[in-house]
Amino acid sequence: MLRGRLITIEGLEGAGKSTSIDTIATQLNDHGVPFITTREPGGTDLGENVRKILLAHADIPMHAMTELLLMFAARVEHVDKIITPAIEAGRWVICDRFTDSSYAYQGGGRGLALEDIATLESILIPDIKPDYTLMLDVPVEEGLARAGRHSSLDRFEQEEVAFFERARQVFLKRSEAHDRFYVIDAAREVASVQEDIAQWIVSVIRETST
Ligand code: TYD
C-alpha cells in the first residue's frame, strides 16, 4: 500500500486556514484521495486538553519554554496516535499547524533559540516531516483585522503586532529554506486565493501519483 502524505497548513491568525483546508478537502474528495483533517495543538484527547492550557489566559504568564514543551508534548501524542497510523494506512493527513508554528511563535514570537527547537524536533519527532506545507502569508495588521479583535482573545491572539511580525518573518525564512513550502499571498481576494490553492493541491496529487 502507498503511504499517505502529511500536508501542513501554516500562517498567522486571520490568514484563512479554515477556508483553505475546506478547499483542499474538496479536491482530495474529488480525486478519491483518502484523508483526515486534524489540528495542533490538539488532535488527541490529551492534545486537546493541553490546547486548553496553552490558550487559556492566566494571571501568571507561562514560561516560553513551558509553552514550547507543551506544544511538543501534544505533538508527540498526535504523531504517535493519529498522524503516523493514518499515513501508514495510506491516508493523507491535513494538519492545521505543525512544527513550523513552534519555530514561528515560540522561536520568532517568544524569542526562543531556533536551534533549541530544532534539537527538540530531532529528538521528539525524528521520523516525521511534512511532505508539503501551505503557508498563507498576510501582513500582520490585515490578518489581525480579519481574525477580528473579538472579546475573548486567547493567549496568543492578545499578543502585540511585533510578536506576529517576528512570527511571520520566521515563517517566511523557513519557506525560503525548504522546498516543501508553497507560499501564497493570502491578502488577495478570497476566491482567487482559493483557486490557486485548489490548483496547487491538484498538482501535489498528480506529483505523488506518478
Ligand atoms: P489555531 O487554532 O490555528 O489558532 P487560529 O485559528 O487563531 O490561528 O492555533 C492556536 C494558537 O496556537 C495559534 O495562536 C498559534 C499557536 N501555536 C503556537 O504558538 N505554537 C505551535 O507550535 C502551534 C501548533 C500553535
Short mmCIF file of C-alpha atoms and ligand atoms in Angstrom, two decimals:
data_model
loop_
_atom_site.label_atom_id
_atom_site.label_comp_id
_atom_site.label_asym_id
_atom_site.label_seq_id
_atom_site.Cartn_x
_atom_site.Cartn_y
_atom_site.Cartn_z
CA MET A 1 0.00 0.00 0.00
CA LEU A 2 1.20 3.52 -0.80
CA ARG A 3 1.89 5.60 2.25
CA GLY A 4 -0.18 8.72 2.80
CA ARG A 5 1.23 12.24 2.90
CA LEU A 6 1.45 14.87 5.61
CA ILE A 7 0.26 18.27 4.43
CA THR A 8 0.52 21.11 6.92
CA ILE A 9 -1.21 24.48 6.76
CA GLU A 10 0.57 27.43 8.34
CA GLY A 11 0.10 31.15 8.69
CA LEU A 12 -0.77 33.90 11.13
CA GLU A 13 -4.15 34.44 12.75
CA GLY A 14 -6.72 35.52 10.16
CA ALA A 15 -4.76 34.16 7.20
CA GLY A 16 -7.67 31.94 6.14
CA LYS A 17 -6.50 28.48 7.18
CA SER A 18 -10.00 27.05 7.72
CA THR A 19 -11.31 28.05 4.29
CA SER A 20 -8.13 26.72 2.69
CA ILE A 21 -8.48 23.38 4.46
CA ASP A 22 -12.05 23.13 3.09
CA THR A 23 -10.73 23.79 -0.43
CA ILE A 24 -8.05 21.12 -0.04
CA ALA A 25 -10.59 18.63 1.37
CA THR A 26 -12.91 19.19 -1.60
CA GLN A 27 -10.11 18.45 -4.08
CA LEU A 28 -8.92 15.36 -2.21
CA ASN A 29 -12.51 14.05 -2.16
CA ASP A 30 -12.95 14.78 -5.87
CA HIS A 31 -9.75 12.90 -6.66
CA GLY A 32 -10.60 9.94 -4.43
CA VAL A 33 -7.69 10.51 -2.06
CA PRO A 34 -8.44 9.17 1.44
CA PHE A 35 -7.56 11.71 4.12
CA ILE A 36 -8.16 13.00 7.61
CA THR A 37 -8.02 16.56 8.89
CA THR A 38 -6.60 17.43 12.28
CA ARG A 39 -5.02 20.32 14.13
CA GLU A 40 -2.29 21.44 16.51
CA PRO A 41 -2.08 21.96 19.34
CA GLY A 42 -4.65 19.20 19.69
CA GLY A 43 -5.73 16.23 17.62
CA THR A 44 -5.90 13.73 20.51
CA ASP A 45 -7.80 13.86 23.83
CA LEU A 46 -4.56 14.62 25.63
CA GLY A 47 -3.59 17.19 22.99
CA GLU A 48 -6.95 18.97 23.18
CA ASN A 49 -6.55 19.19 26.97
CA VAL A 50 -3.06 20.63 26.53
CA ARG A 51 -4.51 23.08 24.00
CA LYS A 52 -6.91 24.38 26.65
CA ILE A 53 -3.98 25.03 28.99
CA LEU A 54 -2.00 26.73 26.22
CA LEU A 55 -4.74 29.03 25.01
CA ALA A 56 -6.27 29.94 28.36
CA HIS A 57 -5.46 33.24 29.95
CA ALA A 58 -3.65 33.01 33.23
CA ASP A 59 -2.68 35.67 35.72
CA ILE A 60 0.87 34.40 35.71
CA PRO A 61 2.44 34.34 32.23
CA MET A 62 3.60 30.92 31.07
CA HIS A 63 7.37 30.49 30.69
CA ALA A 64 8.20 30.37 26.98
CA MET A 65 9.99 27.04 27.41
CA THR A 66 6.93 25.56 29.18
CA GLU A 67 4.85 26.70 26.23
CA LEU A 68 7.26 25.08 23.76
CA LEU A 69 7.40 21.82 25.72
CA LEU A 70 3.60 21.64 25.95
CA MET A 71 3.36 22.18 22.18
CA PHE A 72 5.78 19.30 21.68
CA ALA A 73 4.09 17.09 24.30
CA ALA A 74 0.81 17.43 22.41
CA ARG A 75 2.67 16.87 19.13
CA VAL A 76 4.37 13.64 20.23
CA GLU A 77 0.95 12.17 21.12
CA HIS A 78 -0.54 13.47 17.89
CA VAL A 79 2.20 11.97 15.73
CA ASP A 80 2.13 8.66 17.61
CA LYS A 81 -1.64 8.16 17.86
CA ILE A 82 -3.05 9.90 14.79
CA ILE A 83 -0.59 11.08 12.14
CA THR A 84 1.75 8.12 11.74
CA PRO A 85 -1.00 5.46 11.84
CA ALA A 86 -3.01 7.36 9.22
CA ILE A 87 -0.04 7.77 6.90
CA GLU A 88 0.91 4.12 7.27
CA ALA A 89 -2.67 3.16 6.40
CA GLY A 90 -2.37 5.14 3.16
CA ARG A 91 -4.38 8.17 4.27
CA TRP A 92 -3.28 11.75 3.78
CA VAL A 93 -3.19 13.96 6.85
CA ILE A 94 -4.20 17.60 6.51
CA CYS A 95 -2.89 19.27 9.63
CA ASP A 96 -3.87 22.80 10.69
CA ARG A 97 -0.46 23.98 12.00
CA PHE A 98 2.54 21.80 12.86
CA THR A 99 6.18 22.31 13.95
CA ASP A 100 6.67 25.38 11.75
CA SER A 101 4.25 27.17 14.10
CA SER A 102 6.56 26.36 17.02
CA TYR A 103 9.50 27.92 15.17
CA ALA A 104 7.39 30.97 14.28
CA TYR A 105 5.55 31.57 17.56
CA GLN A 106 7.85 30.18 20.26
CA GLY A 107 11.02 30.96 18.28
CA GLY A 108 10.18 34.21 16.45
CA GLY A 109 7.38 35.40 18.74
CA ARG A 110 8.73 34.44 22.15
CA GLY A 111 12.42 34.64 21.24
CA LEU A 112 13.48 31.06 21.98
CA ALA A 113 16.53 29.84 20.06
CA LEU A 114 15.56 28.21 16.77
CA GLU A 115 18.42 25.68 17.25
CA ASP A 116 16.82 24.52 20.50
CA ILE A 117 13.52 23.97 18.73
CA ALA A 118 15.35 22.04 16.00
CA THR A 119 17.01 19.89 18.68
CA LEU A 120 13.65 19.08 20.27
CA GLU A 121 12.19 18.30 16.87
CA SER A 122 15.00 15.88 16.07
CA ILE A 123 14.72 14.13 19.45
CA LEU A 124 10.95 14.03 19.75
CA ILE A 125 9.63 13.55 16.23
CA PRO A 126 12.64 12.26 14.29
CA ASP A 127 10.67 10.23 11.77
CA ILE A 128 8.11 12.65 10.50
CA LYS A 129 8.35 15.80 8.40
CA PRO A 130 5.59 17.46 6.43
CA ASP A 131 5.67 16.40 2.77
CA TYR A 132 4.10 19.70 1.72
CA THR A 133 3.35 22.89 3.60
CA LEU A 134 0.92 25.56 2.52
CA MET A 135 1.93 28.88 4.05
CA LEU A 136 -0.78 31.53 3.90
CA ASP A 137 1.01 34.83 4.10
CA VAL A 138 -0.80 38.01 5.16
CA PRO A 139 0.53 41.29 6.51
CA VAL A 140 0.09 41.19 10.28
CA GLU A 141 -2.37 44.09 10.57
CA GLU A 142 -4.54 42.63 7.83
CA GLY A 143 -4.59 39.19 9.46
CA LEU A 144 -5.42 40.59 12.87
CA ALA A 145 -8.19 42.74 11.42
CA ARG A 146 -9.64 39.71 9.65
CA ALA A 147 -9.37 37.48 12.72
CA GLY A 148 -11.36 40.17 14.48
CA ARG A 149 -10.42 41.69 17.77
CA HIS A 150 -13.27 39.84 19.49
CA SER A 151 -13.85 39.93 23.23
CA SER A 152 -12.47 36.53 24.24
CA LEU A 153 -8.95 36.67 22.84
CA ASP A 154 -6.80 33.60 23.60
CA ARG A 155 -3.27 33.84 24.98
CA PHE A 156 -1.74 34.22 21.51
CA GLU A 157 -4.38 36.47 19.98
CA GLN A 158 -3.79 39.05 22.71
CA GLU A 159 -0.13 39.44 21.68
CA GLU A 160 1.14 42.66 20.15
CA VAL A 161 1.72 43.32 16.46
CA ALA A 162 5.51 42.99 16.93
CA PHE A 163 5.10 39.40 18.17
CA PHE A 164 3.26 38.43 14.98
CA GLU A 165 5.75 40.36 12.81
CA ARG A 166 8.56 38.23 14.25
CA ALA A 167 6.49 35.06 13.76
CA ARG A 168 5.77 36.00 10.14
CA GLN A 169 9.47 36.56 9.41
CA VAL A 170 10.31 33.09 10.71
CA PHE A 171 7.59 31.52 8.56
CA LEU A 172 8.96 33.35 5.51
CA LYS A 173 12.58 32.39 6.22
CA ARG A 174 11.62 28.75 6.68
CA SER A 175 9.67 28.78 3.45
CA GLU A 176 12.74 30.02 1.59
CA ALA A 177 14.86 27.28 3.16
CA HIS A 178 12.59 24.29 2.47
CA ASP A 179 11.22 23.11 -0.89
CA ARG A 180 8.13 21.61 0.71
CA PHE A 181 6.62 25.09 1.15
CA TYR A 182 4.11 26.72 -1.14
CA VAL A 183 3.71 30.34 -0.05
CA ILE A 184 0.60 32.12 -1.12
CA ASP A 185 -0.22 35.81 -0.82
CA ALA A 186 -3.40 35.36 1.17
CA ALA A 187 -4.17 39.07 1.35
CA ARG A 188 -5.68 38.87 -2.14
CA GLU A 189 -9.35 38.31 -2.86
CA VAL A 190 -10.57 35.07 -1.23
CA ALA A 191 -11.89 33.43 -4.42
CA SER A 192 -8.64 33.84 -6.29
CA VAL A 193 -6.55 32.64 -3.31
CA GLN A 194 -8.74 29.53 -3.06
CA GLU A 195 -8.45 28.92 -6.81
CA ASP A 196 -4.65 28.93 -6.50
CA ILE A 197 -4.81 26.58 -3.52
CA ALA A 198 -7.07 24.18 -5.44
CA GLN A 199 -4.59 24.17 -8.36
CA TRP A 200 -1.66 23.63 -6.02
CA ILE A 201 -3.23 20.63 -4.24
CA VAL A 202 -4.23 19.09 -7.58
CA SER A 203 -0.60 19.39 -8.72
CA VAL A 204 0.51 17.76 -5.45
CA ILE A 205 -1.93 14.88 -6.02
CA ARG A 206 -0.59 14.43 -9.57
CA GLU A 207 3.04 14.62 -8.45
CA THR A 208 2.56 11.92 -5.83
CA SER A 209 0.69 9.54 -8.10
CA THR A 210 3.37 9.44 -10.82
P1 TYD B 1 -5.06 27.95 15.84
O1 TYD B 1 -6.17 27.09 16.30
O2 TYD B 1 -4.57 27.74 14.47
O3 TYD B 1 -5.50 29.44 16.04
P2 TYD B 1 -6.05 30.42 14.96
O4 TYD B 1 -7.19 29.71 14.29
O5 TYD B 1 -6.49 31.54 15.86
O6 TYD B 1 -4.93 30.76 14.05
O7 TYD B 1 -3.80 27.81 16.81
C1 TYD B 1 -3.84 28.15 18.15
C2 TYD B 1 -2.71 29.03 18.54
O8 TYD B 1 -1.57 28.24 18.91
C3 TYD B 1 -2.25 29.99 17.47
O9 TYD B 1 -2.27 31.28 18.01
C4 TYD B 1 -0.80 29.58 17.21
C5 TYD B 1 -0.39 28.85 18.44
N1 TYD B 1 0.65 27.80 18.23
C6 TYD B 1 1.93 28.03 18.71
O10 TYD B 1 2.21 29.07 19.29
N2 TYD B 1 2.89 27.06 18.54
C7 TYD B 1 2.61 25.88 17.92
O11 TYD B 1 3.52 25.01 17.79
C8 TYD B 1 1.28 25.66 17.44
C9 TYD B 1 0.93 24.36 16.76
C10 TYD B 1 0.33 26.66 17.61
#
